[in-house]
Short mmCIF file of C-alpha atoms in Angstrom, two decimals:
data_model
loop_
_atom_site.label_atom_id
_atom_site.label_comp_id
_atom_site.label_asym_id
_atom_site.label_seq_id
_atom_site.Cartn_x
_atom_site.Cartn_y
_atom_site.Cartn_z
CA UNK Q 1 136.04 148.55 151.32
CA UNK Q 2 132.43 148.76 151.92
CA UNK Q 3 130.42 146.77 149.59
CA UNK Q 4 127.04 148.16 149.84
CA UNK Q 5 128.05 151.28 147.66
CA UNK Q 6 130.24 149.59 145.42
CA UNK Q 7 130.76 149.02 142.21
CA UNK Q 8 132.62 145.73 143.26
CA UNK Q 9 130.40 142.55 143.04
CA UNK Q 10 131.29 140.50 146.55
CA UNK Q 11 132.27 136.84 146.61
CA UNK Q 12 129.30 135.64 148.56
CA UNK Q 13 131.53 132.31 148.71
CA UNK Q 14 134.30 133.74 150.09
CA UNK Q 15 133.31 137.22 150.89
CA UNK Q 16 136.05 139.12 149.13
CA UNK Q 17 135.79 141.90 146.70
CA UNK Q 18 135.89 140.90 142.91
CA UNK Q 19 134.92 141.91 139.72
CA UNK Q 20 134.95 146.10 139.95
CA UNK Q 21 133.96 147.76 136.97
CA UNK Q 22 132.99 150.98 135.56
CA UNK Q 23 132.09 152.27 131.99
CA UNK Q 24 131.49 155.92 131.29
CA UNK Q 25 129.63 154.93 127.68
CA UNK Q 26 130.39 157.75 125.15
CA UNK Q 27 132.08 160.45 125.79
CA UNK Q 28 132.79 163.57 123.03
CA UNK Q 29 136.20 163.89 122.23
CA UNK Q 30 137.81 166.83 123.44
CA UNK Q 31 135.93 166.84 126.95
CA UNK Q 32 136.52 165.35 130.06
CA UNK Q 33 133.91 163.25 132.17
CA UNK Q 34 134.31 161.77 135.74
CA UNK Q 35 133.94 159.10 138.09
CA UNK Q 36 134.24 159.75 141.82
CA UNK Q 37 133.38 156.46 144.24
CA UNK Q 38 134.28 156.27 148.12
CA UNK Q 39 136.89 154.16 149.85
CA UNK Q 40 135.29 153.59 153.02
CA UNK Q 41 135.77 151.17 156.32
CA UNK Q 42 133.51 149.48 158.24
CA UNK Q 43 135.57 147.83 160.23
CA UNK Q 44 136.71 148.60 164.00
CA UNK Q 45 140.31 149.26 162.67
CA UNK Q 46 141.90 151.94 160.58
CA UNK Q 47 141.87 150.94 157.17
CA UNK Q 48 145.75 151.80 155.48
CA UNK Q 49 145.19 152.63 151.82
CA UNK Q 50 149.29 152.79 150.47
CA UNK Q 51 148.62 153.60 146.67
CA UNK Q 52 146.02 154.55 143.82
CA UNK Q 53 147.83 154.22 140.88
CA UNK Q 54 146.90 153.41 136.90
CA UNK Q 55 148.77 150.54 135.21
CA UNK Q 56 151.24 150.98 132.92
CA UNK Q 57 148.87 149.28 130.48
CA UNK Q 58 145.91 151.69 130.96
CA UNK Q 59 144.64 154.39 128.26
CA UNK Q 60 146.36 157.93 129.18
CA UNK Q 61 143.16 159.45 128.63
CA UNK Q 62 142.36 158.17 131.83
CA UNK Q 63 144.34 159.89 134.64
CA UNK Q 64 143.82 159.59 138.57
CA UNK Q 65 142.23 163.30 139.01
CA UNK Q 66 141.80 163.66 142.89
CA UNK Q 67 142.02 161.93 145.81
CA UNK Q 68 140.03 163.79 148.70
CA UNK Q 69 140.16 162.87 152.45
CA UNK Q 70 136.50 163.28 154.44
CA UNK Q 71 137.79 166.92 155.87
CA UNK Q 72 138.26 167.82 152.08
CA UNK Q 73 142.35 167.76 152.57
CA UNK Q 74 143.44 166.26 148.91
CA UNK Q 75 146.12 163.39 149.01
CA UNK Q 76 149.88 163.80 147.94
CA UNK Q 77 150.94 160.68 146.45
CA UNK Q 78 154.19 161.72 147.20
CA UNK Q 79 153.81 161.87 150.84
CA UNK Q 80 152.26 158.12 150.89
CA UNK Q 81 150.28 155.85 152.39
CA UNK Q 82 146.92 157.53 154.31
CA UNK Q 83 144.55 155.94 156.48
CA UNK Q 84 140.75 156.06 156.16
CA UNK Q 85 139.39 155.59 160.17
CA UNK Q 86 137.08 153.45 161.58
CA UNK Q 87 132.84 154.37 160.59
CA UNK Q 88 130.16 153.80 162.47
CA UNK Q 89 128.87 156.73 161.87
CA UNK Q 90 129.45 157.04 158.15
CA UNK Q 91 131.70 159.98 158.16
CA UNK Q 92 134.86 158.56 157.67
CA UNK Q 93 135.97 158.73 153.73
CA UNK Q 94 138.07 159.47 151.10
CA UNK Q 95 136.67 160.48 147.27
CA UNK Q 96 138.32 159.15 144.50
CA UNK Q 97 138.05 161.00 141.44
CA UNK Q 98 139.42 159.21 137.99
CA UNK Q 99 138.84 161.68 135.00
CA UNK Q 100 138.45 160.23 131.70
CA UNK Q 101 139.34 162.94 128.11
CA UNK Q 102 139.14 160.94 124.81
CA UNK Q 103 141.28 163.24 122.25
CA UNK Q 104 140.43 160.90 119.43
CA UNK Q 105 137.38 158.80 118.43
CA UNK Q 106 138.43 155.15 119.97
CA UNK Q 107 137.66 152.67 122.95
CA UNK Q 108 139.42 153.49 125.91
CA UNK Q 109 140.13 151.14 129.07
CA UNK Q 110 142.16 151.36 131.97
CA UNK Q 111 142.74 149.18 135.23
CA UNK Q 112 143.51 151.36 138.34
CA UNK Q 113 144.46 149.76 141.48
CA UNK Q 114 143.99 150.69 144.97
CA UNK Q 115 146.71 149.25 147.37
CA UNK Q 116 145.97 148.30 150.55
CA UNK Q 117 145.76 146.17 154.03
CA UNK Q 118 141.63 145.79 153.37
CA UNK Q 119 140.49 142.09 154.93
CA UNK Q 120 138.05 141.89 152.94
CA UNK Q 121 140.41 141.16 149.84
CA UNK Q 122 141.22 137.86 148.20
CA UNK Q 123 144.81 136.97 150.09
CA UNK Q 124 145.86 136.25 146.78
CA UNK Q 125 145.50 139.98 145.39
CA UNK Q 126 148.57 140.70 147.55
CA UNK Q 127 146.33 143.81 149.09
CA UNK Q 128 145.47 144.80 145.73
CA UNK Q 129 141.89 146.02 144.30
CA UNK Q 130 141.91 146.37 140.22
CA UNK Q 131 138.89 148.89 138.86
CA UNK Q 132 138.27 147.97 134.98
CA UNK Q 133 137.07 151.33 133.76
CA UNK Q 134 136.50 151.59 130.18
CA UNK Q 135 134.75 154.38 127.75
CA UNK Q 136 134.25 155.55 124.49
CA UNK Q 137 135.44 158.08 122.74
CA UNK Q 138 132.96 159.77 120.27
CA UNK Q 139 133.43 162.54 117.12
CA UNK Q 140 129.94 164.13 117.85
CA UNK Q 141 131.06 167.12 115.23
CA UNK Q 142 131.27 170.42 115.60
CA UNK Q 143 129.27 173.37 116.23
CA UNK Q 144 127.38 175.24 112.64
CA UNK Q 145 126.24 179.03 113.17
CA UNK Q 146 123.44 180.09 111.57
CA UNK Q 147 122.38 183.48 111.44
CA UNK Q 148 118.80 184.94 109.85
CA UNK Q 149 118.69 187.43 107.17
CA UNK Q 150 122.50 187.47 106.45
CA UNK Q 151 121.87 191.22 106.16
CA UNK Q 152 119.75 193.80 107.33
CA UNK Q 153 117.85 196.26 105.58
CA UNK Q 154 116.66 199.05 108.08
CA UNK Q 155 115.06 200.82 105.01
CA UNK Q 156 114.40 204.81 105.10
CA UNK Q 157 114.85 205.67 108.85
CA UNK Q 158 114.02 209.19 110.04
CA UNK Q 159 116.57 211.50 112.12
CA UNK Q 160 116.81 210.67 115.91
CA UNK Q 161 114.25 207.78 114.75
CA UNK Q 162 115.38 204.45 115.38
CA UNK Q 163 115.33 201.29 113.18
CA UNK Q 164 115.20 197.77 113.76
CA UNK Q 165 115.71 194.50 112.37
CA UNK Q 166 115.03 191.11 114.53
CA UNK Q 167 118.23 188.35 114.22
CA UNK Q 168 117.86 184.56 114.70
CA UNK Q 169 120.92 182.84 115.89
CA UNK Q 170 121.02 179.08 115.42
CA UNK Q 171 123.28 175.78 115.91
CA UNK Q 172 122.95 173.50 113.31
CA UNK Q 173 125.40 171.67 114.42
CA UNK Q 174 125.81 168.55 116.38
CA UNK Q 175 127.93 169.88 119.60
CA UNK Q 176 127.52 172.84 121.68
CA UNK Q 177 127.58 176.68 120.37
CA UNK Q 178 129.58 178.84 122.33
CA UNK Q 179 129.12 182.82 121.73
CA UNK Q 180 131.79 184.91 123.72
CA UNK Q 181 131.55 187.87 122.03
CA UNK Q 182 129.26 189.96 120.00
CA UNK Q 183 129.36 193.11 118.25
CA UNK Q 184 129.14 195.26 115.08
CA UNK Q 185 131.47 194.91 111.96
CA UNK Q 186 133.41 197.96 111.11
CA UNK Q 187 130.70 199.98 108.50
CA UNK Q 188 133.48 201.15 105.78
#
């Protein structure tokens, strides 16, 4: 794992990878947010990654979205272990992509692991690399339509003369207005 775009702290002592976190802060409930980082290898040797996985423990709002290889292949967990090749020339790398969707208002954490034969990790990790990602799930309402005058009076309007009457459409609310469709109501 390559330390220099990590969000791993390194063991200066010991020059292993500790401490990785994450935190997406608040996130509205009801949409999804993500977090992509990069496995890559800086070694001389090809770098054997054999799972990505969530813990059992871990918030389901957090799922393991997409695992993409550097020719833009996506990884079948079901086929197994892949291998991310030697880089010297920084081309070599996969994109991890861990989607977080809060459905209610709470704190949400998870702990995803990344299996592998990296050197770089404390022997005592059995190969393993934990990511602490945690977020927040916020109520941030719902959208309010407003629309000004209510009605419209066109007044006396001539034949083949045209009238008009100038609408204001407004969200007073606190999320996002979405208008899909918009037409007139049936005049009887």
């Amino acid at each position: 794992f390559d330390e220099t775009a990590s969000a791993c702290e390194l063991d200066e002592l010991e020059m292993h990878s500790v401490n990785c976190t994450f935190t997406y802060g608040d996130v509205p409930i009801g949409e999804g947010r993500f977090f992509k980082f990069l496995i890559k290898n800086p070694s001389p040797v090809p770098l054997v990654v054999n799972d990505i996985f969530a813990t059992d423990s871990s918030d389901p709002t957090f799922s393991l979205h997409q695992v993409k290889m550097h020719d833009s292949t996506v990884w079948d967990p079901t086929l197994g272990a892949f291998e991310v090749g030697p880089d010297n020339e920084n081309t070599e790398f996969v994109e991890v992509t861990i989607r977080y969707a809060p459905q209610v208002e709470t704190d949400g954490k998870a702990d995803f692991i990344i299996v592998s034969d990296a050197a770089n990790l404390d022997p005592e990790l059995n190969g393993e690399l934990n990511i602490h990602i945690t977020g927040v799930g916020v109520d941030v309402g719902s959208p309010d339509i407003v629309i000004s005058p209510e009605t419209c009076d066109f007044g006396e309007v001539g034949v083949n003369a045209t009238g008009y009457c100038d609408l204001t459409i407004k969200n007073e609310g606190r999320r996002d207005l979405e208008i899909s469709d918009l037409g007139f109501a049936d005049p009887s």
